[in-house]
Every structure is written in structure tokens, then in C-alpha cells.
Amino acid sequence: MSLINGLPAHVLLVHIVVVLVPLTALALVVAALWPRAAQRLGPLLPLLALIALVSVPLTTQAGEWLEQHVNNDALVRRHTEMGDGLLPWVLGLFVLAAVVWWAARSAPAEPGRGGRMRWSAAPVRIVVGVLSLAVAVGAVVDVYRIGDSGAKAAWHDTVSKTATGTDDGS
């Protein structure tokens, strides 16, 4: 994928990653720590994670195309290298989202708890919750770092620190 309506595809696709990865991370943590939320989210959680997972290699591939069409620069190379590290985090989000969804949907009602549902035994839930939190934080931090490096690569020589035009509204 190279261009969409004349714009580099990476510039457009990156917005999907920047929105969906943190949203998926938040939904995963909430669902992993709160079984009722996992049941309410249902298949939306793994579907959201799947879309985020698919968007990462598409965005990376579009970014590699773009890298070949801009000036060779250390900031661009750094951004490209960092971008390659996001896929394992988002794969982890997807796997954990699938586990949380599967456990929530296959859990029977817990008798004597006011009809509340439980999706797993407490030790398993704790492990999944801790893993979900760790992977979610890692994914969000990585998205932030990659985005920051991309913004620096794109804008480092294009914006003046002082105003260059007039402020008369014309």
C-alpha cells in the first residue's frame, strides 16, 4: 500500500493504530479485571483486538514504502526501527483479549453470588489480569514512543520556532 487519494497511506493508517491500540488496551484491562465487563463486551473485545492487530502490519508496510520516498534521515530510521517493535505487543493484546472473551463466555453462573457471573478461578483471573495490564501498558507506551519519534521525524525541520507570517487574518 502506497498512496490513498494522493496521500501516503502511512499518514492515514497510523491514525487507526493510534486510536485502536490504546482503546483495545483499556478494554482488555477493564474486561480482565471486571468479569461482568468482559461478558458485556462479548466478541467486541477480540474483534477490536483483531482489527488493531491487522492494522499494525498494514501501517508498518505503508511506512516502509514511505521511508523509501523521503530523505534518508536518522530520525526516520529510528522511527522505522521502533515501529517494527509494536507487532508483538498488539499480538499479545489480541491473544489476551481472546482468552478473556473465551473465559467470560464459557463461565457458568456462580451460585450464591447474587447472580453475578465469574469467568474463571481467582488465581487464573489474577494472572490474566496482571498479564493484561502489563501488555496493555507496554503497547500504549510503545505506541506513544513510536508516534513521538514519527512526529519528530516528520516535523523536525518544517516548523519555525518564531512566527513567520502576519497575524492580520489574510
C-alpha positions as CSV (number, residue, x, y, z in Angstrom):
1,M,0.0,0.0,0.0
2,S,1.5,3.3,-1.0
3,L,-0.9,6.2,-1.6
4,I,-4.6,6.8,-0.7
5,N,-6.1,9.7,-2.6
6,G,-2.7,11.1,-3.2
7,L,-1.5,11.0,0.4
8,P,1.0,8.5,1.8
9,A,-1.1,5.6,3.2
10,H,1.1,5.5,6.3
11,V,0.0,9.0,7.3
12,L,-3.7,7.9,7.2
13,L,-3.3,4.3,8.6
14,V,-1.3,5.4,11.6
15,H,-4.4,7.1,13.0
16,I,-6.1,3.6,13.2
17,V,-3.2,2.3,15.2
18,V,-3.0,5.4,17.5
19,V,-6.7,5.1,18.3
20,L,-7.3,1.3,18.4
21,V,-4.3,0.1,20.3
22,P,-4.9,2.2,23.4
23,L,-8.6,1.6,23.1
24,T,-8.1,-2.1,22.9
25,A,-5.6,-2.0,25.8
26,L,-8.1,-0.2,28.0
27,A,-10.9,-2.5,27.1
28,L,-8.7,-5.5,27.8
29,V,-7.7,-4.3,31.2
30,V,-11.2,-3.5,32.2
31,A,-12.5,-6.9,30.9
32,A,-9.7,-8.8,32.6
33,L,-10.2,-7.2,35.9
34,W,-14.0,-7.0,35.8
35,P,-15.7,-10.2,34.6
36,R,-19.1,-8.5,34.1
37,A,-17.4,-6.1,31.6
38,A,-15.9,-9.0,29.8
39,Q,-19.3,-10.5,29.4
40,R,-20.9,-7.2,28.3
41,L,-18.1,-6.6,25.7
42,G,-18.6,-10.1,24.4
43,P,-17.0,-10.7,21.0
44,L,-16.4,-7.0,20.5
45,L,-13.2,-7.3,22.6
46,P,-11.3,-9.8,20.4
47,L,-12.8,-8.2,17.3
48,L,-11.3,-4.8,18.3
49,A,-8.0,-6.5,19.1
50,L,-8.0,-8.3,15.8
51,I,-8.6,-5.0,13.9
52,A,-5.8,-3.4,15.8
53,L,-3.5,-6.4,15.1
54,V,-4.2,-6.3,11.3
55,S,-3.7,-2.5,11.2
56,V,-0.2,-2.7,12.6
57,P,1.5,-4.6,9.7
58,L,-0.5,-2.6,7.2
59,T,0.7,0.6,8.7
60,T,4.3,-0.7,9.0
61,Q,4.3,-1.8,5.4
62,A,3.0,1.6,4.3
63,G,5.6,3.2,6.5
64,E,8.4,1.2,4.8
65,W,7.1,2.4,1.4
66,L,7.1,6.0,2.7
67,E,10.6,5.6,4.1
68,Q,11.9,4.9,0.6
69,H,10.2,8.1,-0.7
70,V,11.6,10.6,1.9
71,N,15.0,11.9,2.6
72,N,17.3,9.3,4.4
73,D,17.5,10.7,7.9
74,A,18.5,9.3,11.3
75,L,15.1,10.3,12.8
76,V,13.2,8.5,10.1
77,R,15.4,5.4,10.5
78,R,14.9,5.5,14.3
79,H,11.1,5.7,13.8
80,T,11.1,2.8,11.3
81,E,13.1,0.6,13.7
82,M,10.8,1.5,16.6
83,G,7.7,0.8,14.5
84,D,8.9,-2.8,13.9
85,G,8.6,-3.5,17.7
86,L,4.8,-2.8,18.1
87,L,3.5,-6.0,16.5
88,P,4.4,-8.4,19.4
89,W,2.7,-6.1,21.9
90,V,-0.5,-5.9,19.8
91,L,-0.3,-9.7,19.2
92,G,-0.2,-10.0,23.0
93,L,-3.3,-7.8,23.3
94,F,-5.1,-10.0,20.8
95,V,-4.2,-13.3,22.5
96,L,-5.2,-12.0,25.9
97,A,-8.4,-10.5,24.5
98,A,-9.3,-13.8,23.0
99,V,-8.6,-15.6,26.3
100,V,-10.6,-13.1,28.4
101,W,-13.5,-13.3,25.9
102,W,-13.4,-17.2,25.8
103,A,-13.2,-17.5,29.6
104,A,-16.1,-15.0,30.1
105,R,-18.4,-16.7,27.6
106,S,-17.7,-20.2,28.9
107,A,-18.1,-19.3,32.6
108,P,-21.1,-20.6,34.4
109,A,-23.1,-18.5,36.8
110,E,-21.6,-18.7,40.3
111,P,-24.2,-19.9,42.7
112,G,-24.9,-17.9,45.8
113,R,-23.4,-14.6,44.5
114,G,-26.5,-12.7,43.6
115,G,-26.5,-13.9,40.0
116,R,-23.0,-12.4,39.3
117,M,-21.1,-14.3,36.7
118,R,-17.5,-15.4,37.1
119,W,-15.4,-16.3,34.1
120,S,-12.5,-18.1,35.8
121,A,-11.0,-19.2,39.0
122,A,-9.4,-16.4,41.0
123,P,-5.7,-17.4,40.5
124,V,-6.2,-17.7,36.8
125,R,-8.0,-14.4,36.7
126,I,-5.3,-12.7,38.7
127,V,-2.6,-14.0,36.3
128,V,-4.6,-12.9,33.2
129,G,-5.3,-9.6,34.8
130,V,-1.6,-8.9,35.6
131,L,-0.6,-10.1,32.1
132,S,-3.3,-7.9,30.5
133,L,-2.2,-4.9,32.5
134,A,1.5,-5.4,31.6
135,V,0.8,-6.0,27.9
136,A,-1.6,-3.1,27.8
137,V,0.9,-0.7,29.4
138,G,3.7,-1.9,27.1
139,A,1.5,-1.5,24.0
140,V,0.4,2.0,24.9
141,V,3.9,3.2,25.8
142,D,5.2,1.7,22.6
143,V,2.6,3.5,20.5
144,Y,3.4,6.7,22.3
145,R,7.2,6.4,21.7
146,I,6.7,5.4,18.1
147,G,4.3,8.2,17.4
148,D,6.6,10.7,19.1
149,S,9.6,9.6,17.0
150,G,7.4,9.8,13.9
151,A,6.3,13.3,14.7
152,K,9.9,14.4,15.3
153,A,10.9,12.8,12.0
154,A,8.1,14.4,10.1
155,W,8.3,17.9,11.6
156,H,11.8,18.5,12.8
157,D,12.8,20.9,10.0
158,T,9.5,22.2,8.9
159,V,8.2,24.3,11.7
160,S,9.8,27.7,12.7
161,K,10.0,28.5,16.4
162,T,9.1,32.1,15.6
163,A,6.1,33.3,13.7
164,T,6.8,33.7,10.0
165,G,3.6,35.3,8.7
166,T,1.4,38.1,9.5
167,D,-1.4,37.9,12.0
168,D,-3.8,40.1,10.2
169,G,-6.2,37.3,9.2
170,S,-5.4,37.4,5.5
